[in-house]
Amino acid sequence: MFLFLLIAMVVVVAAVTLAVIGGGDQPVLPEAAPDRLVDPLPLTRPVGRADVETLRLPLGLRGYRMAEVDDVLGRLGAELAERDARIAELEAALAGAQATAVSSPDLFEKPGEESGR
């Protein structure tokens, strides 16, 4: 009985070893892709909400890769600053247009009529 268990154990160990090593020409495991930012933020258009929601930062040995996170946060910060400046510019233009409209004469009055409303 001991001899049978010994032979069975040798056969199982040999089968597992061959399965792990992969006795054929094809590799058992495919090459692992490097763990880098796969889907970077678009360079040809402004970053949108969907871009930020689908962004997945790669993990490093002790958390996220600092260089990748710094790049993404720097890009987002620059785009937000650009949008804030554009919004301020448009609000100033709107305030100027409103001030001009209030101080201008009534556009619905016909020339020669008095404004006696």
PDB file of N, CA and C in Angstrom, residues 2-100:
ATOM      1  N   PHE A   2       1.955   1.268   0.780  1.00  0.00           N
ATOM      2  CA  PHE A   2       2.861   2.401   0.840  1.00  0.00           C
ATOM      3  C   PHE A   2       3.489   2.660  -0.528  1.00  0.00           C
ATOM      4  N   LEU A   3       3.862   1.605  -1.225  1.00  0.00           N
ATOM      5  CA  LEU A   3       4.465   1.742  -2.547  1.00  0.00           C
ATOM      6  C   LEU A   3       3.473   2.373  -3.537  1.00  0.00           C
ATOM      7  N   PHE A   4       2.208   1.995  -3.450  1.00  0.00           N
ATOM      8  CA  PHE A   4       1.171   2.559  -4.321  1.00  0.00           C
ATOM      9  C   PHE A   4       1.003   4.061  -4.060  1.00  0.00           C
ATOM     10  N   LEU A   5       0.973   4.483  -2.803  1.00  0.00           N
ATOM     11  CA  LEU A   5       0.841   5.909  -2.462  1.00  0.00           C
ATOM     12  C   LEU A   5       2.065   6.697  -2.921  1.00  0.00           C
ATOM     13  N   LEU A   6       3.245   6.107  -2.805  1.00  0.00           N
ATOM     14  CA  LEU A   6       4.464   6.762  -3.242  1.00  0.00           C
ATOM     15  C   LEU A   6       4.459   6.977  -4.753  1.00  0.00           C
ATOM     16  N   ILE A   7       4.052   5.954  -5.518  1.00  0.00           N
ATOM     17  CA  ILE A   7       3.979   6.074  -6.977  1.00  0.00           C
ATOM     18  C   ILE A   7       2.911   7.093  -7.374  1.00  0.00           C
ATOM     19  N   ALA A   8       1.774   7.078  -6.714  1.00  0.00           N
ATOM     20  CA  ALA A   8       0.705   8.033  -7.013  1.00  0.00           C
ATOM     21  C   ALA A   8       1.165   9.462  -6.749  1.00  0.00           C
ATOM     22  N   MET A   9       1.890   9.663  -5.657  1.00  0.00           N
ATOM     23  CA  MET A   9       2.385  10.992  -5.312  1.00  0.00           C
ATOM     24  C   MET A   9       3.405  11.464  -6.350  1.00  0.00           C
ATOM     25  N   VAL A  10       4.279  10.597  -6.817  1.00  0.00           N
ATOM     26  CA  VAL A  10       5.264  10.963  -7.830  1.00  0.00           C
ATOM     27  C   VAL A  10       4.567  11.326  -9.136  1.00  0.00           C
ATOM     28  N   VAL A  11       3.538  10.595  -9.510  1.00  0.00           N
ATOM     29  CA  VAL A  11       2.796  10.875 -10.736  1.00  0.00           C
ATOM     30  C   VAL A  11       2.093  12.233 -10.632  1.00  0.00           C
ATOM     31  N   VAL A  12       1.487  12.524  -9.511  1.00  0.00           N
ATOM     32  CA  VAL A  12       0.791  13.807  -9.318  1.00  0.00           C
ATOM     33  C   VAL A  12       1.785  14.962  -9.356  1.00  0.00           C
ATOM     34  N   VAL A  13       2.918  14.826  -8.682  1.00  0.00           N
ATOM     35  CA  VAL A  13       3.925  15.889  -8.680  1.00  0.00           C
ATOM     36  C   VAL A  13       4.471  16.100 -10.092  1.00  0.00           C
ATOM     37  N   ALA A  14       4.712  15.033 -10.830  1.00  0.00           N
ATOM     38  CA  ALA A  14       5.206  15.144 -12.198  1.00  0.00           C
ATOM     39  C   ALA A  14       4.174  15.822 -13.091  1.00  0.00           C
ATOM     40  N   ALA A  15       2.888  15.491 -12.940  1.00  0.00           N
ATOM     41  CA  ALA A  15       1.836  16.099 -13.748  1.00  0.00           C
ATOM     42  C   ALA A  15       1.716  17.591 -13.456  1.00  0.00           C
ATOM     43  N   VAL A  16       1.779  17.956 -12.205  1.00  0.00           N
ATOM     44  CA  VAL A  16       1.700  19.377 -11.831  1.00  0.00           C
ATOM     45  C   VAL A  16       2.920  20.119 -12.357  1.00  0.00           C
ATOM     46  N   THR A  17       4.086  19.536 -12.256  1.00  0.00           N
ATOM     47  CA  THR A  17       5.308  20.163 -12.750  1.00  0.00           C
ATOM     48  C   THR A  17       5.236  20.389 -14.251  1.00  0.00           C
ATOM     49  N   LEU A  18       4.777  19.393 -14.985  1.00  0.00           N
ATOM     50  CA  LEU A  18       4.639  19.553 -16.438  1.00  0.00           C
ATOM     51  C   LEU A  18       3.590  20.602 -16.798  1.00  0.00           C
ATOM     52  N   ALA A  19       2.534  20.662 -16.029  1.00  0.00           N
ATOM     53  CA  ALA A  19       1.496  21.661 -16.298  1.00  0.00           C
ATOM     54  C   ALA A  19       2.018  23.073 -16.052  1.00  0.00           C
ATOM     55  N   VAL A  20       2.815  23.246 -14.997  1.00  0.00           N
ATOM     56  CA  VAL A  20       3.347  24.575 -14.679  1.00  0.00           C
ATOM     57  C   VAL A  20       4.413  24.984 -15.683  1.00  0.00           C
ATOM     58  N   ILE A  21       5.304  24.068 -16.000  1.00  0.00           N
ATOM     59  CA  ILE A  21       6.383  24.377 -16.938  1.00  0.00           C
ATOM     60  C   ILE A  21       5.844  24.505 -18.347  1.00  0.00           C
ATOM     61  N   GLY A  22       4.838  23.733 -18.704  1.00  0.00           N
ATOM     62  CA  GLY A  22       4.232  23.805 -20.035  1.00  0.00           C
ATOM     63  C   GLY A  22       5.109  23.127 -21.056  1.00  0.00           C
ATOM     64  N   GLY A  23       5.024  21.874 -21.177  1.00  0.00           N
ATOM     65  CA  GLY A  23       5.920  21.099 -22.004  1.00  0.00           C
ATOM     66  C   GLY A  23       5.865  21.362 -23.488  1.00  0.00           C
ATOM     67  N   GLY A  24       5.083  22.329 -24.007  1.00  0.00           N
ATOM     68  CA  GLY A  24       4.980  22.569 -25.446  1.00  0.00           C
ATOM     69  C   GLY A  24       5.799  23.753 -25.900  1.00  0.00           C
ATOM     70  N   ASP A  25       5.616  24.113 -27.168  1.00  0.00           N
ATOM     71  CA  ASP A  25       6.324  25.255 -27.741  1.00  0.00           C
ATOM     72  C   ASP A  25       5.666  26.586 -27.380  1.00  0.00           C
ATOM     73  N   GLN A  26       4.380  26.556 -27.118  1.00  0.00           N
ATOM     74  CA  GLN A  26       3.663  27.780 -26.798  1.00  0.00           C
ATOM     75  C   GLN A  26       3.875  28.151 -25.335  1.00  0.00           C
ATOM     76  N   PRO A  27       4.046  29.427 -25.066  1.00  0.00           N
ATOM     77  CA  PRO A  27       4.178  29.835 -23.664  1.00  0.00           C
ATOM     78  C   PRO A  27       2.847  29.643 -22.934  1.00  0.00           C
ATOM     79  N   VAL A  28       2.945  29.272 -21.685  1.00  0.00           N
ATOM     80  CA  VAL A  28       1.745  29.021 -20.888  1.00  0.00           C
ATOM     81  C   VAL A  28       1.037  30.337 -20.578  1.00  0.00           C
ATOM     82  N   LEU A  29       1.789  31.338 -20.178  1.00  0.00           N
ATOM     83  CA  LEU A  29       1.212  32.634 -19.842  1.00  0.00           C
ATOM     84  C   LEU A  29       1.647  33.675 -20.873  1.00  0.00           C
ATOM     85  N   PRO A  30       0.753  34.543 -21.292  1.00  0.00           N
ATOM     86  CA  PRO A  30       1.157  35.602 -22.231  1.00  0.00           C
ATOM     87  C   PRO A  30       2.032  36.623 -21.517  1.00  0.00           C
ATOM     88  N   GLU A  31       2.764  37.383 -22.295  1.00  0.00           N
ATOM     89  CA  GLU A  31       3.598  38.435 -21.727  1.00  0.00           C
ATOM     90  C   GLU A  31       2.707  39.483 -21.074  1.00  0.00           C
ATOM     91  N   ALA A  32       3.097  39.908 -19.903  1.00  0.00           N
ATOM     92  CA  ALA A  32       2.329  40.924 -19.185  1.00  0.00           C
ATOM     93  C   ALA A  32       2.644  42.301 -19.761  1.00  0.00           C
ATOM     94  N   ALA A  33       1.616  43.059 -19.998  1.00  0.00           N
ATOM     95  CA  ALA A  33       1.798  44.421 -20.499  1.00  0.00           C
ATOM     96  C   ALA A  33       2.317  45.290 -19.364  1.00  0.00           C
ATOM     97  N   PRO A  34       3.128  46.280 -19.678  1.00  0.00           N
ATOM     98  CA  PRO A  34       3.615  47.156 -18.611  1.00  0.00           C
ATOM     99  C   PRO A  34       2.455  47.912 -17.985  1.00  0.00           C
ATOM    100  N   ASP A  35       2.553  48.134 -16.699  1.00  0.00           N
ATOM    101  CA  ASP A  35       1.472  48.785 -15.956  1.00  0.00           C
ATOM    102  C   ASP A  35       1.648  50.298 -16.053  1.00  0.00           C
ATOM    103  N   ARG A  36       1.162  50.848 -17.137  1.00  0.00           N
ATOM    104  CA  ARG A  36       1.215  52.290 -17.368  1.00  0.00           C
ATOM    105  C   ARG A  36      -0.185  52.785 -17.674  1.00  0.00           C
ATOM    106  N   LEU A  37      -0.335  54.087 -17.722  1.00  0.00           N
ATOM    107  CA  LEU A  37      -1.622  54.695 -18.003  1.00  0.00           C
ATOM    108  C   LEU A  37      -2.068  54.304 -19.403  1.00  0.00           C
ATOM    109  N   VAL A  38      -3.122  53.490 -19.487  1.00  0.00           N
ATOM    110  CA  VAL A  38      -3.568  52.941 -20.764  1.00  0.00           C
ATOM    111  C   VAL A  38      -4.417  53.937 -21.528  1.00  0.00           C
ATOM    112  N   ASP A  39      -5.306  54.615 -20.864  1.00  0.00           N
ATOM    113  CA  ASP A  39      -6.234  55.523 -21.522  1.00  0.00           C
ATOM    114  C   ASP A  39      -5.969  56.947 -21.030  1.00  0.00           C
ATOM    115  N   PRO A  40      -4.958  57.619 -21.598  1.00  0.00           N
ATOM    116  CA  PRO A  40      -4.660  58.964 -21.116  1.00  0.00           C
ATOM    117  C   PRO A  40      -5.757  59.950 -21.508  1.00  0.00           C
ATOM    118  N   LEU A  41      -5.697  61.088 -20.929  1.00  0.00           N
ATOM    119  CA  LEU A  41      -6.663  62.137 -21.261  1.00  0.00           C
ATOM    120  C   LEU A  41      -6.434  62.583 -22.702  1.00  0.00           C
ATOM    121  N   PRO A  42      -7.497  62.970 -23.407  1.00  0.00           N
ATOM    122  CA  PRO A  42      -7.347  63.355 -24.820  1.00  0.00           C
ATOM    123  C   PRO A  42      -6.509  64.618 -24.963  1.00  0.00           C
ATOM    124  N   LEU A  43      -5.669  64.620 -25.968  1.00  0.00           N
ATOM    125  CA  LEU A  43      -4.804  65.770 -26.214  1.00  0.00           C
ATOM    126  C   LEU A  43      -5.400  66.732 -27.230  1.00  0.00           C
ATOM    127  N   THR A  44      -6.353  66.257 -28.035  1.00  0.00           N
ATOM    128  CA  THR A  44      -6.876  67.075 -29.136  1.00  0.00           C
ATOM    129  C   THR A  44      -8.137  67.840 -28.781  1.00  0.00           C
ATOM    130  N   ARG A  45      -8.681  67.623 -27.600  1.00  0.00           N
ATOM    131  CA  ARG A  45      -9.904  68.320 -27.198  1.00  0.00           C
ATOM    132  C   ARG A  45      -9.892  68.520 -25.690  1.00  0.00           C
ATOM    133  N   PRO A  46     -10.747  69.388 -25.181  1.00  0.00           N
ATOM    134  CA  PRO A  46     -10.802  69.578 -23.727  1.00  0.00           C
ATOM    135  C   PRO A  46     -11.274  68.309 -23.010  1.00  0.00           C
ATOM    136  N   VAL A  47     -10.826  68.158 -21.803  1.00  0.00           N
ATOM    137  CA  VAL A  47     -11.211  66.998 -20.992  1.00  0.00           C
ATOM    138  C   VAL A  47     -12.645  67.163 -20.542  1.00  0.00           C
ATOM    139  N   GLY A  48     -13.429  66.104 -20.688  1.00  0.00           N
ATOM    140  CA  GLY A  48     -14.820  66.136 -20.264  1.00  0.00           C
ATOM    141  C   GLY A  48     -15.047  65.264 -19.046  1.00  0.00           C
ATOM    142  N   ARG A  49     -16.255  65.318 -18.540  1.00  0.00           N
ATOM    143  CA  ARG A  49     -16.607  64.548 -17.347  1.00  0.00           C
ATOM    144  C   ARG A  49     -16.449  63.054 -17.600  1.00  0.00           C
ATOM    145  N   ALA A  50     -16.839  62.594 -18.771  1.00  0.00           N
ATOM    146  CA  ALA A  50     -16.728  61.162 -19.094  1.00  0.00           C
ATOM    147  C   ALA A  50     -15.268  60.722 -19.121  1.00  0.00           C
ATOM    148  N   ASP A  51     -14.372  61.607 -19.568  1.00  0.00           N
ATOM    149  CA  ASP A  51     -12.946  61.266 -19.581  1.00  0.00           C
ATOM    150  C   ASP A  51     -12.426  61.036 -18.167  1.00  0.00           C
ATOM    151  N   VAL A  52     -12.845  61.890 -17.250  1.00  0.00           N
ATOM    152  CA  VAL A  52     -12.390  61.765 -15.862  1.00  0.00           C
ATOM    153  C   VAL A  52     -13.008  60.523 -15.214  1.00  0.00           C
ATOM    154  N   GLU A  53     -14.278  60.242 -15.520  1.00  0.00           N
ATOM    155  CA  GLU A  53     -14.938  59.081 -14.914  1.00  0.00           C
ATOM    156  C   GLU A  53     -14.346  57.766 -15.399  1.00  0.00           C
ATOM    157  N   THR A  54     -13.887  57.707 -16.649  1.00  0.00           N
ATOM    158  CA  THR A  54     -13.327  56.458 -17.178  1.00  0.00           C
ATOM    159  C   THR A  54     -11.829  56.338 -16.936  1.00  0.00           C
ATOM    160  N   LEU A  55     -11.196  57.365 -16.406  1.00  0.00           N
ATOM    161  CA  LEU A  55      -9.764  57.345 -16.173  1.00  0.00           C
ATOM    162  C   LEU A  55      -9.427  56.358 -15.062  1.00  0.00           C
ATOM    163  N   ARG A  56      -8.492  55.476 -15.316  1.00  0.00           N
ATOM    164  CA  ARG A  56      -8.017  54.516 -14.319  1.00  0.00           C
ATOM    165  C   ARG A  56      -6.512  54.651 -14.223  1.00  0.00           C
ATOM    166  N   LEU A  57      -6.034  55.050 -13.069  1.00  0.00           N
ATOM    167  CA  LEU A  57      -4.604  55.244 -12.882  1.00  0.00           C
ATOM    168  C   LEU A  57      -3.946  53.918 -12.523  1.00  0.00           C
ATOM    169  N   PRO A  58      -2.742  53.670 -13.037  1.00  0.00           N
ATOM    170  CA  PRO A  58      -2.060  52.400 -12.762  1.00  0.00           C
ATOM    171  C   PRO A  58      -1.523  52.346 -11.339  1.00  0.00           C
ATOM    172  N   LEU A  59      -1.481  51.151 -10.812  1.00  0.00           N
ATOM    173  CA  LEU A  59      -0.975  50.943  -9.460  1.00  0.00           C
ATOM    174  C   LEU A  59       0.509  50.625  -9.498  1.00  0.00           C
ATOM    175  N   GLY A  60       1.208  51.080  -8.497  1.00  0.00           N
ATOM    176  CA  GLY A  60       2.614  50.777  -8.335  1.00  0.00           C
ATOM    177  C   GLY A  60       2.789  49.825  -7.157  1.00  0.00           C
ATOM    178  N   LEU A  61       4.022  49.690  -6.712  1.00  0.00           N
ATOM    179  CA  LEU A  61       4.317  48.779  -5.628  1.00  0.00           C
ATOM    180  C   LEU A  61       3.640  49.209  -4.333  1.00  0.00           C
ATOM    181  N   ARG A  62       3.651  50.521  -4.066  1.00  0.00           N
ATOM    182  CA  ARG A  62       3.057  51.026  -2.826  1.00  0.00           C
ATOM    183  C   ARG A  62       1.924  51.998  -3.108  1.00  0.00           C
ATOM    184  N   GLY A  63       1.052  51.674  -4.016  1.00  0.00           N
ATOM    185  CA  GLY A  63      -0.081  52.546  -4.327  1.00  0.00           C
ATOM    186  C   GLY A  63      -0.014  53.017  -5.767  1.00  0.00           C
ATOM    187  N   TYR A  64      -0.502  54.231  -6.012  1.00  0.00           N
ATOM    188  CA  TYR A  64      -0.498  54.778  -7.360  1.00  0.00           C
ATOM    189  C   TYR A  64       0.886  55.304  -7.713  1.00  0.00           C
ATOM    190  N   ARG A  65       1.179  55.321  -9.001  1.00  0.00           N
ATOM    191  CA  ARG A  65       2.455  55.872  -9.464  1.00  0.00           C
ATOM    192  C   ARG A  65       2.373  57.396  -9.387  1.00  0.00           C
ATOM    193  N   MET A  66       3.273  57.978  -8.615  1.00  0.00           N
ATOM    194  CA  MET A  66       3.197  59.412  -8.353  1.00  0.00           C
ATOM    195  C   MET A  66       3.350  60.245  -9.622  1.00  0.00           C
ATOM    196  N   ALA A  67       4.231  59.840 -10.510  1.00  0.00           N
ATOM    197  CA  ALA A  67       4.441  60.627 -11.741  1.00  0.00           C
ATOM    198  C   ALA A  67       3.174  60.656 -12.589  1.00  0.00           C
ATOM    199  N   GLU A  68       2.488  59.526 -12.714  1.00  0.00           N
ATOM    200  CA  GLU A  68       1.253  59.469 -13.498  1.00  0.00           C
ATOM    201  C   GLU A  68       0.175  60.340 -12.859  1.00  0.00           C
ATOM    202  N   VAL A  69       0.027  60.245 -11.539  1.00  0.00           N
ATOM    203  CA  VAL A  69      -0.997  61.033 -10.839  1.00  0.00           C
ATOM    204  C   VAL A  69      -0.680  62.521 -10.950  1.00  0.00           C
ATOM    205  N   ASP A  70       0.596  62.890 -10.798  1.00  0.00           N
ATOM    206  CA  ASP A  70       0.978  64.294 -10.925  1.00  0.00           C
ATOM    207  C   ASP A  70       0.682  64.832 -12.320  1.00  0.00           C
ATOM    208  N   ASP A  71       0.953  64.031 -13.356  1.00  0.00           N
ATOM    209  CA  ASP A  71       0.662  64.457 -14.725  1.00  0.00           C
ATOM    210  C   ASP A  71      -0.825  64.688 -14.933  1.00  0.00           C
ATOM    211  N   VAL A  72      -1.646  63.758 -14.464  1.00  0.00           N
ATOM    212  CA  VAL A  72      -3.102  63.879 -14.644  1.00  0.00           C
ATOM    213  C   VAL A  72      -3.637  65.071 -13.866  1.00  0.00           C
ATOM    214  N   LEU A  73      -3.210  65.234 -12.613  1.00  0.00           N
ATOM    215  CA  LEU A  73      -3.706  66.356 -11.817  1.00  0.00           C
ATOM    216  C   LEU A  73      -3.215  67.692 -12.380  1.00  0.00           C
ATOM    217  N   GLY A  74      -2.004  67.730 -12.897  1.00  0.00           N
ATOM    218  CA  GLY A  74      -1.511  68.958 -13.520  1.00  0.00           C
ATOM    219  C   GLY A  74      -2.324  69.325 -14.749  1.00  0.00           C
ATOM    220  N   ARG A  75      -2.634  68.324 -15.562  1.00  0.00           N
ATOM    221  CA  ARG A  75      -3.440  68.571 -16.775  1.00  0.00           C
ATOM    222  C   ARG A  75      -4.844  69.040 -16.404  1.00  0.00           C
ATOM    223  N   LEU A  76      -5.463  68.380 -15.434  1.00  0.00           N
ATOM    224  CA  LEU A  76      -6.811  68.787 -15.025  1.00  0.00           C
ATOM    225  C   LEU A  76      -6.806  70.190 -14.424  1.00  0.00           C
ATOM    226  N   GLY A  77      -5.791  70.503 -13.621  1.00  0.00           N
ATOM    227  CA  GLY A  77      -5.693  71.836 -13.030  1.00  0.00           C
ATOM    228  C   GLY A  77      -5.532  72.922 -14.087  1.00  0.00           C
ATOM    229  N   ALA A  78      -4.718  72.661 -15.093  1.00  0.00           N
ATOM    230  CA  ALA A  78      -4.514  73.640 -16.164  1.00  0.00           C
ATOM    231  C   ALA A  78      -5.796  73.856 -16.963  1.00  0.00           C
ATOM    232  N   GLU A  79      -6.504  72.766 -17.260  1.00  0.00           N
ATOM    233  CA  GLU A  79      -7.752  72.920 -18.022  1.00  0.00           C
ATOM    234  C   GLU A  79      -8.823  73.633 -17.198  1.00  0.00           C
ATOM    235  N   LEU A  80      -8.898  73.361 -15.893  1.00  0.00           N
ATOM    236  CA  LEU A  80      -9.875  74.061 -15.055  1.00  0.00           C
ATOM    237  C   LEU A  80      -9.542  75.548 -14.956  1.00  0.00           C
ATOM    238  N   ALA A  81      -8.264  75.894 -14.849  1.00  0.00           N
ATOM    239  CA  ALA A  81      -7.866  77.304 -14.801  1.00  0.00           C
ATOM    240  C   ALA A  81      -8.210  78.004 -16.113  1.00  0.00           C
ATOM    241  N   GLU A  82      -8.000  77.305 -17.233  1.00  0.00           N
ATOM    242  CA  GLU A  82      -8.334  77.875 -18.543  1.00  0.00           C
ATOM    243  C   GLU A  82      -9.843  78.098 -18.665  1.00  0.00           C
ATOM    244  N   ARG A  83     -10.625  77.138 -18.207  1.00  0.00           N
ATOM    245  CA  ARG A  83     -12.088  77.298 -18.261  1.00  0.00           C
ATOM    246  C   ARG A  83     -12.553  78.413 -17.344  1.00  0.00           C
ATOM    247  N   ASP A  84     -11.964  78.531 -16.146  1.00  0.00           N
ATOM    248  CA  ASP A  84     -12.338  79.614 -15.235  1.00  0.00           C
ATOM    249  C   ASP A  84     -12.036  80.983 -15.852  1.00  0.00           C
ATOM    250  N   ALA A  85     -10.886  81.086 -16.511  1.00  0.00           N
ATOM    251  CA  ALA A  85     -10.536  82.358 -17.161  1.00  0.00           C
ATOM    252  C   ALA A  85     -11.518  82.671 -18.285  1.00  0.00           C
ATOM    253  N   ARG A  86     -11.896  81.666 -19.051  1.00  0.00           N
ATOM    254  CA  ARG A  86     -12.856  81.869 -20.152  1.00  0.00           C
ATOM    255  C   ARG A  86     -14.225  82.263 -19.600  1.00  0.00           C
ATOM    256  N   ILE A  87     -14.663  81.621 -18.531  1.00  0.00           N
ATOM    257  CA  ILE A  87     -15.950  81.965 -17.916  1.00  0.00           C
ATOM    258  C   ILE A  87     -15.923  83.405 -17.412  1.00  0.00           C
ATOM    259  N   ALA A  88     -14.827  83.816 -16.765  1.00  0.00           N
ATOM    260  CA  ALA A  88     -14.719  85.191 -16.273  1.00  0.00           C
ATOM    261  C   ALA A  88     -14.744  86.187 -17.431  1.00  0.00           C
ATOM    262  N   GLU A  89     -14.082  85.837 -18.528  1.00  0.00           N
ATOM    263  CA  GLU A  89     -14.072  86.700 -19.713  1.00  0.00           C
ATOM    264  C   GLU A  89     -15.481  86.835 -20.298  1.00  0.00           C
ATOM    265  N   LEU A  90     -16.198  85.731 -20.406  1.00  0.00           N
ATOM    266  CA  LEU A  90     -17.558  85.782 -20.954  1.00  0.00           C
ATOM    267  C   LEU A  90     -18.517  86.521 -20.025  1.00  0.00           C
ATOM    268  N   GLU A  91     -18.361  86.353 -18.707  1.00  0.00           N
ATOM    269  CA  GLU A  91     -19.218  87.080 -17.768  1.00  0.00           C
ATOM    270  C   GLU A  91     -18.957  88.581 -17.843  1.00  0.00           C
ATOM    271  N   ALA A  92     -17.697  88.970 -18.006  1.00  0.00           N
ATOM    272  CA  ALA A  92     -17.376  90.393 -18.142  1.00  0.00           C
ATOM    273  C   ALA A  92     -17.966  90.954 -19.436  1.00  0.00           C
ATOM    274  N   ALA A  93     -17.891  90.187 -20.508  1.00  0.00           N
ATOM    275  CA  ALA A  93     -18.470  90.639 -21.776  1.00  0.00           C
ATOM    276  C   ALA A  93     -19.986  90.752 -21.665  1.00  0.00           C
ATOM    277  N   LEU A  94     -20.616  89.810 -20.980  1.00  0.00           N
ATOM    278  CA  LEU A  94     -22.069  89.864 -20.790  1.00  0.00           C
ATOM    279  C   LEU A  94     -22.464  91.062 -19.941  1.00  0.00           C
ATOM    280  N   ALA A  95     -21.715  91.330 -18.868  1.00  0.00           N
ATOM    281  CA  ALA A  95     -22.020  92.493 -18.026  1.00  0.00           C
ATOM    282  C   ALA A  95     -21.864  93.785 -18.822  1.00  0.00           C
ATOM    283  N   GLY A  96     -20.843  93.856 -19.671  1.00  0.00           N
ATOM    284  CA  GLY A  96     -20.667  95.050 -20.515  1.00  0.00           C
ATOM    285  C   GLY A  96     -21.797  95.203 -21.507  1.00  0.00           C
ATOM    286  N   ALA A  97     -22.243  94.103 -22.091  1.00  0.00           N
ATOM    287  CA  ALA A  97     -23.345  94.162 -23.047  1.00  0.00           C
ATOM    288  C   ALA A  97     -24.639  94.566 -22.350  1.00  0.00           C
ATOM    289  N   GLN A  98     -24.864  94.077 -21.145  1.00  0.00           N
ATOM    290  CA  GLN A  98     -26.068  94.440 -20.401  1.00  0.00           C
ATOM    291  C   GLN A  98     -26.032  95.916 -20.002  1.00  0.00           C
ATOM    292  N   ALA A  99     -24.869  96.397 -19.613  1.00  0.00           N
ATOM    293  CA  ALA A  99     -24.748  97.814 -19.236  1.00  0.00           C
ATOM    294  C   ALA A  99     -24.985  98.712 -20.443  1.00  0.00           C
ATOM    295  N   THR A 100     -24.507  98.303 -21.599  1.00  0.00           N
ATOM    296  CA  THR A 100     -24.722  99.069 -22.820  1.00  0.00           C
ATOM    297  C   THR A 100     -26.194  99.062 -23.209  1.00  0.00           C
TER     298      THR A 100
END
